[in-house]
Short mmCIF file of C-alpha atoms in Angstrom, two decimals:
data_model
loop_
_atom_site.label_atom_id
_atom_site.label_comp_id
_atom_site.label_asym_id
_atom_site.label_seq_id
_atom_site.Cartn_x
_atom_site.Cartn_y
_atom_site.Cartn_z
CA MET A 7 37.41 12.32 -47.91
CA PRO A 8 39.81 12.28 -50.81
CA ASP A 9 39.48 15.64 -52.78
CA SER A 10 36.85 15.75 -55.46
CA GLU A 11 36.99 12.08 -55.81
CA ASN A 12 33.33 11.71 -55.98
CA SER A 13 32.21 15.14 -57.51
CA ALA A 14 30.16 14.94 -60.50
CA THR A 15 31.93 18.46 -61.82
CA PRO A 16 34.67 17.53 -64.31
CA VAL A 17 38.24 18.59 -62.86
CA THR A 18 40.00 20.62 -65.52
CA PHE A 19 43.38 22.29 -65.57
CA PRO A 20 44.80 25.33 -67.28
CA PRO A 21 45.70 24.80 -70.99
CA ALA A 22 49.63 25.24 -70.19
CA PHE A 23 49.50 22.80 -67.61
CA VAL A 24 52.62 20.24 -67.91
CA TRP A 25 51.44 16.57 -68.06
CA GLY A 26 54.78 14.64 -67.28
CA ALA A 27 55.97 11.47 -65.90
CA ALA A 28 59.46 10.99 -64.37
CA THR A 29 62.33 8.36 -63.34
CA SER A 30 65.87 8.42 -62.45
CA ALA A 31 68.95 7.20 -63.99
CA TYR A 32 70.07 4.10 -61.67
CA GLN A 33 66.75 2.82 -61.28
CA ILE A 34 65.86 2.18 -65.11
CA GLU A 35 69.19 2.53 -67.14
CA GLY A 36 70.96 -0.53 -66.60
CA ALA A 37 74.25 -0.74 -68.67
CA VAL A 38 76.30 0.04 -65.78
CA ARG A 39 79.60 -0.85 -67.25
CA GLU A 40 79.00 0.22 -70.88
CA ASP A 41 80.52 3.36 -72.43
CA GLY A 42 83.04 4.22 -69.82
CA ARG A 43 80.52 4.44 -66.67
CA THR A 44 82.05 3.52 -63.66
CA PRO A 45 80.54 2.58 -60.23
CA SER A 46 78.57 5.02 -58.06
CA ILE A 47 77.51 4.83 -54.66
CA TRP A 48 74.38 2.88 -55.46
CA ASP A 49 76.30 0.20 -57.37
CA THR A 50 78.56 -0.34 -54.46
CA PHE A 51 75.72 -0.33 -51.95
CA SER A 52 73.47 -2.58 -53.95
CA HIS A 53 76.20 -5.30 -54.40
CA THR A 54 76.81 -5.11 -50.71
CA PRO A 55 75.03 -8.09 -48.90
CA GLY A 56 72.14 -7.39 -46.73
CA LYS A 57 71.85 -3.72 -48.29
CA THR A 58 68.75 -4.41 -50.65
CA VAL A 59 65.87 -6.77 -50.50
CA GLY A 60 66.88 -10.01 -52.00
CA GLY A 61 70.08 -8.50 -53.21
CA ASP A 62 68.58 -6.79 -55.85
CA HIS A 63 70.81 -4.15 -57.94
CA GLY A 64 70.57 -1.90 -60.93
CA ASP A 65 72.97 -3.75 -63.23
CA ILE A 66 69.96 -4.27 -65.84
CA ALA A 67 67.15 -2.66 -64.29
CA VAL A 68 64.77 -2.15 -67.06
CA ASP A 69 67.54 -1.59 -69.70
CA HIS A 70 66.38 1.78 -70.50
CA TYR A 71 70.03 2.36 -71.80
CA HIS A 72 69.08 0.17 -74.69
CA ARG A 73 65.42 0.48 -74.85
CA TYR A 74 64.97 4.36 -74.57
CA ARG A 75 63.45 4.76 -77.97
CA GLU A 76 60.59 2.15 -77.11
CA ASP A 77 60.08 4.17 -74.04
CA VAL A 78 59.69 7.27 -75.61
CA ALA A 79 57.45 5.85 -78.19
CA MET A 80 55.22 4.76 -75.22
CA MET A 81 55.13 8.10 -73.71
CA ALA A 82 54.09 9.65 -76.88
CA ASP A 83 51.24 7.23 -77.66
CA LEU A 84 50.08 7.82 -74.02
CA GLY A 85 49.98 11.79 -74.88
CA LEU A 86 52.76 12.62 -72.14
CA GLY A 87 53.89 16.04 -72.70
CA ALA A 88 57.03 16.03 -70.69
CA TYR A 89 59.49 13.59 -69.35
CA ARG A 90 61.81 14.35 -66.11
CA PHE A 91 64.67 11.94 -66.03
CA SER A 92 68.17 12.06 -64.34
CA VAL A 93 71.71 12.15 -65.68
CA SER A 94 74.07 9.56 -63.98
CA TRP A 95 76.94 11.60 -63.04
CA SER A 96 79.27 8.51 -63.30
CA ARG A 97 78.48 7.67 -66.89
CA VAL A 98 79.35 11.45 -67.82
CA GLN A 99 82.24 11.81 -65.52
CA PRO A 100 83.25 8.54 -64.13
CA THR A 101 85.60 9.86 -61.42
CA GLY A 102 83.46 12.92 -60.47
CA ARG A 103 86.50 14.94 -62.15
CA GLY A 104 88.21 15.70 -65.13
CA PRO A 105 86.61 15.91 -68.71
CA ALA A 106 83.46 14.06 -70.03
CA VAL A 107 82.89 10.92 -71.44
CA GLN A 108 81.45 11.88 -74.72
CA LYS A 109 79.70 8.20 -75.09
CA GLY A 110 78.15 8.82 -72.05
CA LEU A 111 76.83 12.35 -72.90
CA ASP A 112 75.98 11.07 -76.48
CA PHE A 113 73.36 8.84 -74.69
CA TYR A 114 71.75 11.76 -73.22
CA ARG A 115 71.91 13.99 -76.46
CA ARG A 116 70.05 10.99 -78.21
CA LEU A 117 67.52 10.49 -75.54
CA VAL A 118 66.59 14.37 -75.62
CA ASP A 119 66.43 14.11 -79.36
CA GLU A 120 64.08 11.38 -79.45
CA LEU A 121 61.85 13.30 -76.85
CA LEU A 122 61.84 16.53 -79.10
CA SER A 123 61.24 14.48 -81.99
CA LYS A 124 58.06 13.14 -80.24
CA GLY A 125 56.95 16.40 -79.27
CA ILE A 126 57.91 15.68 -75.42
CA LYS A 127 59.54 18.35 -73.28
CA PRO A 128 62.92 16.96 -71.51
CA ALA A 129 63.44 18.20 -67.87
CA VAL A 130 66.81 17.06 -66.58
CA THR A 131 67.64 16.36 -63.01
CA LEU A 132 71.34 16.61 -62.70
CA TYR A 133 71.67 14.62 -59.40
CA HIS A 134 69.52 11.85 -58.17
CA TRP A 135 71.43 10.14 -55.45
CA ASP A 136 74.08 8.17 -57.70
CA LEU A 137 77.18 9.87 -56.64
CA PRO A 138 80.42 8.56 -58.22
CA GLN A 139 82.05 6.01 -56.17
CA ASP A 140 85.26 7.71 -56.36
CA LEU A 141 84.06 10.94 -54.96
CA GLU A 142 82.62 9.02 -51.88
CA ASP A 143 85.97 7.44 -51.38
CA ALA A 144 87.18 10.89 -50.85
CA GLY A 145 84.83 11.72 -48.26
CA GLY A 146 81.29 12.03 -50.33
CA TRP A 147 78.99 14.67 -49.25
CA PRO A 148 80.21 15.66 -45.87
CA GLU A 149 83.34 16.87 -47.81
CA ARG A 150 83.23 20.43 -48.95
CA ASP A 151 85.07 19.76 -52.20
CA THR A 152 82.07 17.71 -53.71
CA ALA A 153 80.01 20.66 -54.08
CA TYR A 154 82.79 22.07 -56.31
CA ARG A 155 83.03 18.56 -58.35
CA PHE A 156 79.14 18.82 -58.57
CA ALA A 157 79.31 22.37 -60.23
CA GLU A 158 81.97 21.26 -62.59
CA TYR A 159 79.67 18.50 -63.63
CA ALA A 160 76.62 20.55 -63.88
CA GLN A 161 78.61 22.85 -66.28
CA ILE A 162 79.40 19.87 -68.68
CA VAL A 163 76.01 18.59 -68.61
CA GLY A 164 74.49 22.22 -69.32
CA GLU A 165 76.92 23.00 -72.15
CA ALA A 166 76.38 19.57 -73.96
CA LEU A 167 72.34 19.80 -73.56
CA GLY A 168 71.26 23.26 -72.62
CA ASP A 169 70.73 24.35 -76.18
CA ARG A 170 67.69 21.85 -76.37
CA VAL A 171 66.71 21.34 -72.68
CA GLU A 172 64.95 24.42 -71.24
CA GLN A 173 63.74 22.92 -67.58
CA TRP A 174 66.59 21.84 -65.25
CA MET A 175 66.88 20.74 -61.69
CA THR A 176 70.07 20.62 -59.86
CA LEU A 177 69.14 18.17 -57.21
CA ASN A 178 66.32 15.69 -56.17
CA GLU A 179 65.37 15.14 -52.74
CA PRO A 180 68.61 16.13 -50.82
CA TRP A 181 67.05 15.36 -47.68
CA CYS A 182 67.41 11.67 -48.72
CA SER A 183 70.81 12.11 -49.81
CA ALA A 184 72.05 13.36 -46.57
CA PHE A 185 69.93 11.73 -43.89
CA LEU A 186 69.12 8.32 -45.42
CA GLY A 187 72.68 8.10 -46.96
CA TYR A 188 74.67 9.39 -43.75
CA ALA A 189 72.44 9.24 -40.89
CA SER A 190 70.33 6.26 -40.93
CA GLY A 191 72.19 4.37 -43.61
CA VAL A 192 69.30 2.80 -45.35
CA HIS A 193 70.37 4.32 -48.70
CA ALA A 194 73.79 4.61 -50.34
CA PRO A 195 76.46 5.06 -49.07
CA GLY A 196 74.97 3.47 -45.91
CA ARG A 197 76.91 5.67 -43.31
CA THR A 198 75.40 6.38 -39.81
CA ASP A 199 77.12 9.60 -38.84
CA PRO A 200 74.32 12.02 -37.70
CA ALA A 201 77.05 14.97 -37.65
CA ALA A 202 78.26 13.97 -41.00
CA SER A 203 74.65 13.77 -42.36
CA LEU A 204 74.23 17.61 -41.30
CA ARG A 205 77.57 18.51 -42.96
CA ALA A 206 76.48 16.63 -45.83
CA ALA A 207 73.40 18.61 -45.83
CA HIS A 208 74.78 21.91 -46.07
CA HIS A 209 77.30 20.84 -48.79
CA LEU A 210 74.24 19.68 -50.89
CA ASN A 211 72.55 23.15 -50.55
CA LEU A 212 76.24 24.36 -51.78
CA ALA A 213 76.26 22.25 -54.34
CA HIS A 214 72.79 23.64 -55.60
CA GLY A 215 73.97 27.17 -55.56
CA LEU A 216 77.34 26.54 -57.02
CA GLY A 217 75.41 24.19 -59.71
CA ALA A 218 72.64 26.71 -60.58
CA SER A 219 75.30 29.34 -61.11
CA ALA A 220 77.27 26.96 -63.58
CA LEU A 221 74.18 25.98 -65.38
CA ARG A 222 73.51 29.84 -65.94
CA SER A 223 77.03 30.43 -67.18
CA VAL A 224 76.65 28.30 -70.11
CA MET A 225 73.02 28.07 -71.02
CA PRO A 226 70.61 30.23 -72.76
CA ALA A 227 68.50 32.90 -70.51
CA ARG A 228 65.26 31.41 -71.35
CA ASN A 229 66.36 28.04 -69.39
CA GLN A 230 64.51 27.46 -66.01
CA VAL A 231 66.67 26.33 -63.32
CA ALA A 232 65.05 24.47 -60.11
CA ILE A 233 65.54 21.88 -57.41
CA ALA A 234 63.21 19.27 -56.54
CA LEU A 235 62.67 18.98 -52.65
CA ASN A 236 60.73 16.24 -50.93
CA SER A 237 59.31 18.75 -48.38
CA ALA A 238 57.29 17.21 -45.69
CA THR A 239 53.94 18.23 -44.46
CA VAL A 240 54.38 17.80 -40.78
CA ARG A 241 51.59 17.61 -38.47
CA PRO A 242 51.76 17.59 -34.49
CA LEU A 243 49.85 14.51 -32.91
CA SER A 244 47.89 17.32 -30.48
CA GLN A 245 48.09 21.06 -29.87
CA ASP A 246 49.92 20.20 -26.57
CA PRO A 247 53.15 22.43 -26.37
CA ALA A 248 55.40 19.52 -26.28
CA ASP A 249 54.02 18.00 -29.63
CA LEU A 250 54.17 21.25 -31.50
CA ALA A 251 57.58 21.62 -30.44
CA ALA A 252 58.31 18.31 -31.68
CA ALA A 253 56.75 19.06 -35.09
CA ARG A 254 58.80 22.33 -35.24
CA LYS A 255 62.02 20.28 -35.11
CA ILE A 256 60.90 17.86 -37.43
CA ASP A 257 59.93 20.56 -39.93
CA ASP A 258 63.44 21.93 -39.34
CA LEU A 259 64.97 18.76 -40.29
CA ALA A 260 62.78 17.89 -43.20
CA ASN A 261 62.14 21.47 -44.55
CA GLY A 262 64.05 24.30 -42.87
CA VAL A 263 67.53 22.86 -43.39
CA PHE A 264 66.93 23.02 -47.17
CA HIS A 265 64.39 25.94 -48.00
CA GLY A 266 65.89 28.03 -45.56
CA PRO A 267 69.06 28.67 -47.41
CA ILE A 268 67.91 28.02 -50.64
CA LEU A 269 64.87 30.45 -50.82
CA HIS A 270 65.78 32.64 -47.77
CA GLY A 271 69.64 32.74 -47.32
CA VAL A 272 69.49 31.66 -43.73
CA TYR A 273 69.33 28.29 -41.63
CA PRO A 274 66.36 28.33 -38.96
CA GLU A 275 67.98 29.42 -35.66
CA SER A 276 65.65 26.82 -34.30
CA LEU A 277 67.72 24.32 -36.28
CA TYR A 278 71.08 25.55 -34.93
CA VAL A 279 69.71 25.22 -31.37
CA ALA A 280 68.47 21.63 -31.77
CA THR A 281 71.57 20.19 -33.25
CA ALA A 282 74.03 22.13 -31.12
CA GLY A 283 75.13 18.88 -29.17
CA LEU A 284 75.93 17.31 -32.76
CA THR A 285 77.81 20.32 -34.46
CA ASP A 286 78.57 23.84 -34.15
CA TRP A 287 77.89 24.47 -37.89
CA ASP A 288 81.48 25.77 -38.44
CA TYR A 289 81.60 24.42 -42.09
CA VAL A 290 78.98 27.19 -43.11
CA LEU A 291 81.87 29.52 -44.15
CA ASP A 292 81.49 33.18 -44.89
CA GLY A 293 79.49 33.60 -48.25
CA ASP A 294 78.03 30.15 -48.37
CA LEU A 295 74.41 31.41 -47.87
CA THR A 296 74.64 33.85 -50.53
CA LEU A 297 76.11 31.27 -52.77
CA ILE A 298 73.09 28.74 -52.16
CA ASN A 299 70.53 31.59 -52.32
CA GLN A 300 70.60 31.88 -56.01
CA PRO A 301 67.33 32.90 -57.58
CA LEU A 302 65.35 30.36 -58.87
CA ASP A 303 63.00 29.91 -61.79
CA ALA A 304 60.72 27.29 -60.14
CA LEU A 305 60.39 25.06 -57.52
CA GLY A 306 59.81 21.20 -57.59
CA LEU A 307 58.08 19.56 -55.04
CA ASN A 308 57.84 15.63 -54.29
CA TYR A 309 55.02 14.53 -52.06
CA TYR A 310 53.80 11.17 -51.06
CA THR A 311 52.29 11.24 -47.56
CA PRO A 312 52.28 13.47 -44.43
CA ALA A 313 54.10 12.90 -41.32
CA LEU A 314 52.53 12.81 -37.90
CA VAL A 315 54.73 13.71 -34.84
CA SER A 316 54.39 13.93 -30.84
CA ALA A 317 56.86 14.38 -28.21
CA ALA A 318 58.26 10.74 -27.37
CA ASP A 319 57.32 9.21 -24.14
CA ALA A 320 60.54 7.83 -22.78
CA ALA A 321 58.91 4.98 -21.35
CA ALA A 322 57.33 3.71 -24.37
CA GLN A 323 59.47 1.35 -27.12
CA ARG A 324 58.05 1.74 -30.26
CA PRO A 325 59.41 1.24 -33.83
CA ARG A 326 60.11 4.57 -35.47
CA ALA A 327 57.17 5.04 -37.85
CA ASP A 328 58.31 7.64 -40.24
CA GLY A 329 58.37 5.44 -43.55
CA HIS A 330 61.84 5.84 -44.29
CA GLY A 331 62.94 2.45 -44.04
CA SER A 332 64.08 0.01 -40.99
CA SER A 333 67.47 0.83 -39.30
CA ASP A 334 68.81 1.03 -35.86
CA HIS A 335 69.81 4.58 -36.60
CA SER A 336 67.41 7.53 -37.15
CA PRO A 337 67.48 9.80 -40.18
CA TRP A 338 66.58 12.52 -37.88
CA PRO A 339 69.66 13.95 -36.18
CA ALA A 340 69.21 15.09 -32.66
CA ALA A 341 65.73 14.08 -32.53
CA GLY A 342 65.29 11.13 -30.30
CA ASP A 343 62.90 13.13 -28.25
CA VAL A 344 60.17 12.80 -31.37
CA ALA A 345 57.91 10.09 -31.67
CA PHE A 346 56.28 9.37 -35.40
CA HIS A 347 52.99 7.95 -35.60
CA GLN A 348 51.15 6.32 -38.56
CA THR A 349 48.32 8.39 -39.82
CA PRO A 350 44.94 7.11 -40.23
CA GLY A 351 43.54 5.92 -43.57
CA ASP A 352 44.15 3.62 -46.57
CA ARG A 353 47.63 2.98 -47.34
CA THR A 354 49.73 1.99 -50.29
CA GLU A 355 52.10 -0.99 -50.48
CA MET A 356 54.97 1.18 -48.75
CA GLY A 357 52.70 1.40 -46.04
CA TRP A 358 52.20 5.29 -46.62
CA THR A 359 48.97 6.58 -45.68
CA ILE A 360 46.78 8.09 -48.81
CA ASP A 361 46.30 11.80 -47.87
CA PRO A 362 45.89 14.40 -50.66
CA THR A 363 45.22 17.07 -48.51
CA GLY A 364 48.79 16.97 -47.38
CA LEU A 365 49.67 17.76 -50.98
CA HIS A 366 47.29 20.92 -51.04
CA GLU A 367 48.72 22.10 -47.78
CA LEU A 368 52.46 21.67 -48.89
CA ILE A 369 51.63 23.54 -52.42
CA MET A 370 49.90 26.44 -50.10
CA ARG A 371 52.83 26.65 -47.76
CA TYR A 372 55.36 27.24 -50.47
CA THR A 373 52.77 29.90 -52.37
CA ARG A 374 53.43 31.59 -49.27
CA GLU A 375 56.99 30.70 -48.37
CA ALA A 376 58.12 31.85 -51.93
CA PRO A 377 55.49 34.06 -53.52
CA GLY A 378 55.75 34.50 -57.14
CA LEU A 379 57.77 31.39 -57.57
CA PRO A 380 56.32 28.95 -60.09
CA LEU A 381 55.76 25.17 -58.69
CA TYR A 382 55.82 22.03 -60.34
CA ILE A 383 54.84 18.67 -58.53
CA THR A 384 57.94 16.78 -59.68
CA GLU A 385 57.21 13.44 -58.18
CA ASN A 386 53.71 11.95 -56.81
CA GLY A 387 52.73 8.40 -57.04
CA ALA A 388 51.97 5.19 -55.26
CA ALA A 389 53.20 1.46 -55.09
CA TYR A 390 50.72 -1.15 -55.38
CA ASP A 391 51.10 -4.86 -55.79
CA ASP A 392 50.25 -5.00 -59.54
CA LYS A 393 49.83 -8.46 -61.26
CA ILE A 394 49.12 -8.81 -65.13
CA ASP A 395 45.54 -10.37 -65.51
CA SER A 396 44.60 -13.58 -67.73
CA ASP A 397 43.58 -10.93 -70.65
CA GLY A 398 47.32 -9.53 -70.42
CA ARG A 399 46.48 -6.53 -68.88
CA VAL A 400 47.20 -4.69 -65.69
CA HIS A 401 44.17 -3.18 -63.68
CA ASP A 402 45.40 -0.78 -60.79
CA PRO A 403 42.05 1.00 -59.89
CA GLU A 404 43.83 1.98 -56.54
CA ARG A 405 46.67 3.88 -58.31
CA VAL A 406 43.91 5.65 -60.41
CA SER A 407 42.06 6.67 -57.50
CA TYR A 408 45.21 7.72 -55.79
CA LEU A 409 46.19 10.12 -59.04
CA HIS A 410 42.53 11.36 -59.21
CA GLY A 411 42.86 12.43 -55.79
CA HIS A 412 46.20 14.10 -55.63
CA LEU A 413 45.58 15.83 -58.81
CA SER A 414 42.26 17.15 -57.48
CA ALA A 415 44.15 18.60 -54.75
CA VAL A 416 46.61 20.27 -57.15
CA ARG A 417 43.68 21.76 -58.86
CA ARG A 418 42.18 22.85 -55.73
CA ALA A 419 45.74 24.75 -54.82
CA ILE A 420 45.43 26.41 -58.22
CA THR A 421 42.17 27.64 -57.40
CA ASP A 422 43.27 28.91 -54.22
CA GLY A 423 45.90 30.98 -55.88
CA ALA A 424 48.93 28.70 -56.23
CA ASP A 425 51.01 28.98 -59.48
CA VAL A 426 51.43 25.24 -60.05
CA ARG A 427 52.73 24.66 -63.63
CA GLY A 428 52.97 21.05 -64.00
CA TYR A 429 52.72 17.37 -62.62
CA PHE A 430 55.27 14.57 -62.76
CA LEU A 431 53.65 11.09 -62.13
CA TRP A 432 56.20 9.01 -60.24
CA SER A 433 56.91 6.63 -61.93
CA LEU A 434 56.88 6.07 -65.59
CA LEU A 435 58.17 2.61 -65.18
CA ASP A 436 57.96 -0.34 -62.63
CA ASN A 437 61.83 -0.13 -61.75
CA PHE A 438 64.59 -0.51 -58.90
CA GLU A 439 63.18 0.75 -55.90
CA TRP A 440 66.36 1.53 -54.00
CA ALA A 441 66.85 -0.79 -50.97
CA TYR A 442 63.50 -2.18 -51.70
CA GLY A 443 64.78 -3.83 -54.69
CA TYR A 444 62.05 -4.67 -57.29
CA GLY A 445 59.31 -5.48 -54.88
CA LYS A 446 57.50 -2.28 -54.77
CA ARG A 447 55.97 -1.18 -58.28
CA PHE A 448 55.53 2.56 -58.58
CA GLY A 449 55.06 2.60 -62.48
CA ALA A 450 52.22 3.46 -64.58
CA VAL A 451 53.76 1.02 -66.93
CA TYR A 452 54.15 -2.44 -65.76
CA VAL A 453 57.76 -4.29 -66.31
CA ASP A 454 57.79 -8.04 -66.51
CA TYR A 455 61.46 -8.17 -64.90
CA ALA A 456 62.27 -11.60 -66.84
CA THR A 457 61.62 -10.23 -70.29
CA LEU A 458 61.55 -6.38 -69.62
CA GLN A 459 58.38 -6.41 -71.71
CA ARG A 460 56.37 -2.92 -71.15
CA THR A 461 52.47 -2.86 -70.31
CA PRO A 462 50.72 0.26 -69.63
CA LYS A 463 48.52 -0.15 -66.57
CA SER A 464 44.99 1.32 -66.55
CA SER A 465 46.38 4.27 -64.52
CA ALA A 466 48.70 4.87 -67.49
CA LEU A 467 45.68 4.96 -69.96
CA TRP A 468 43.74 7.28 -67.60
CA TYR A 469 46.65 9.50 -66.94
CA GLY A 470 47.41 9.78 -70.65
CA LYS A 471 43.68 10.63 -71.25
CA ALA A 472 44.10 13.51 -68.51
CA ALA A 473 47.26 14.79 -70.24
CA ARG A 474 45.54 14.67 -73.85
CA THR A 475 42.22 16.45 -72.54
CA GLY A 476 43.41 18.64 -69.66
CA ALA A 477 40.66 17.19 -67.74
CA LEU A 478 40.63 14.15 -65.10
CA PRO A 479 38.54 11.22 -66.63
CA PRO A 480 35.83 9.97 -64.06
CA LEU A 481 36.71 7.13 -61.81
CA GLU A 482 35.27 3.75 -62.54
CA PRO A 483 32.16 2.96 -60.30
CA ALA A 484 33.21 0.56 -57.42
CA ALA A 485 32.66 -2.97 -57.80
#
């Protein structure tokens, strides 16, 4: 039963709770050749035949680069208190090296000023998967130098925006960058080398640590530095020891590989053992774990659906039901002995099971894992096959129900002692959904991709009311 969905008691939040929405640069900006921007790995990947559904790409996306004032005004009309966006590295530093392109930085200066003028707090993510292609040509995230280039980039953006932006995230979902990008190949740059994916994971961790230090070196002490992890709620199919071992392996590969060094300064010993056939981890140099283990001001958690795993039956051949795209190559290095299962329940258009209890479980885990560290839900949302009705409106009661259930789970976690400071709905706008192209709509705001007209869906109006009142509006009665 989804959390509190049918309760008559209003679900209310603390007065200081942050109500926001999130996007990322390549998914919404467009203008890929304007003002000095050069290709990122997602420009290259999406223009490679067969890599995205329908050959879709982000050349125009939803043209936020030119329509940001309209989009900010819409956020203000909805009553949002914060907006989490990412900076395009190749718009600011086209080759990933050297001085900034001021025209690129100026876009983000204008965007921040527009947000502040409307009373909306900006939250900047420095990296949401769009590595400059020049750095990938030099080896990408499997190369140690990329982490140092990221630190230089972080300093540039911190110097430009740190006087006006107080909330910062270094990386978004480094798991996707490492394992979808370099192991399964369903994300840019499309490589399928499991050993390289583990190197990439370490260098992303190093980039976070170096980037956090770089930000703090140029920004006011009041600013918060965080990271947004897509930590997984991993559940075993049974209590059989083999299934428990399978869940531990996937937990190490989904969670421990990042939160181990970031929060505790160590990689799980069980991760080293499980991956010994692929790598000896000799790229973890003396001092790296100290560099990675920087103090955080907050931790961002992205959540969509739980994972259900078991030991694999060697005799059974089945598709890998992990929800991370179709590929002959797994995003789980050294985990060929693990099977993924579809969890029961209703599903979104992505095929992901709707389970708010997984979000509550995740929040409480990190409340124990990092006591005293404030948490933000930096992404949560759902894709549905939304259509404009004859009345010109977009009714999406399924998304409203999804949001009600997951926000109720957040409130229950707060009641249970978790320090959750805010929630960023994914996503503000329908947009380019990576390898799925424009076929999956996560937005609270509908975008007509032919005209780029924006239409707030009923979920946007519902969420806006929650943001203005600090309480979840009731669900409409089922028809």
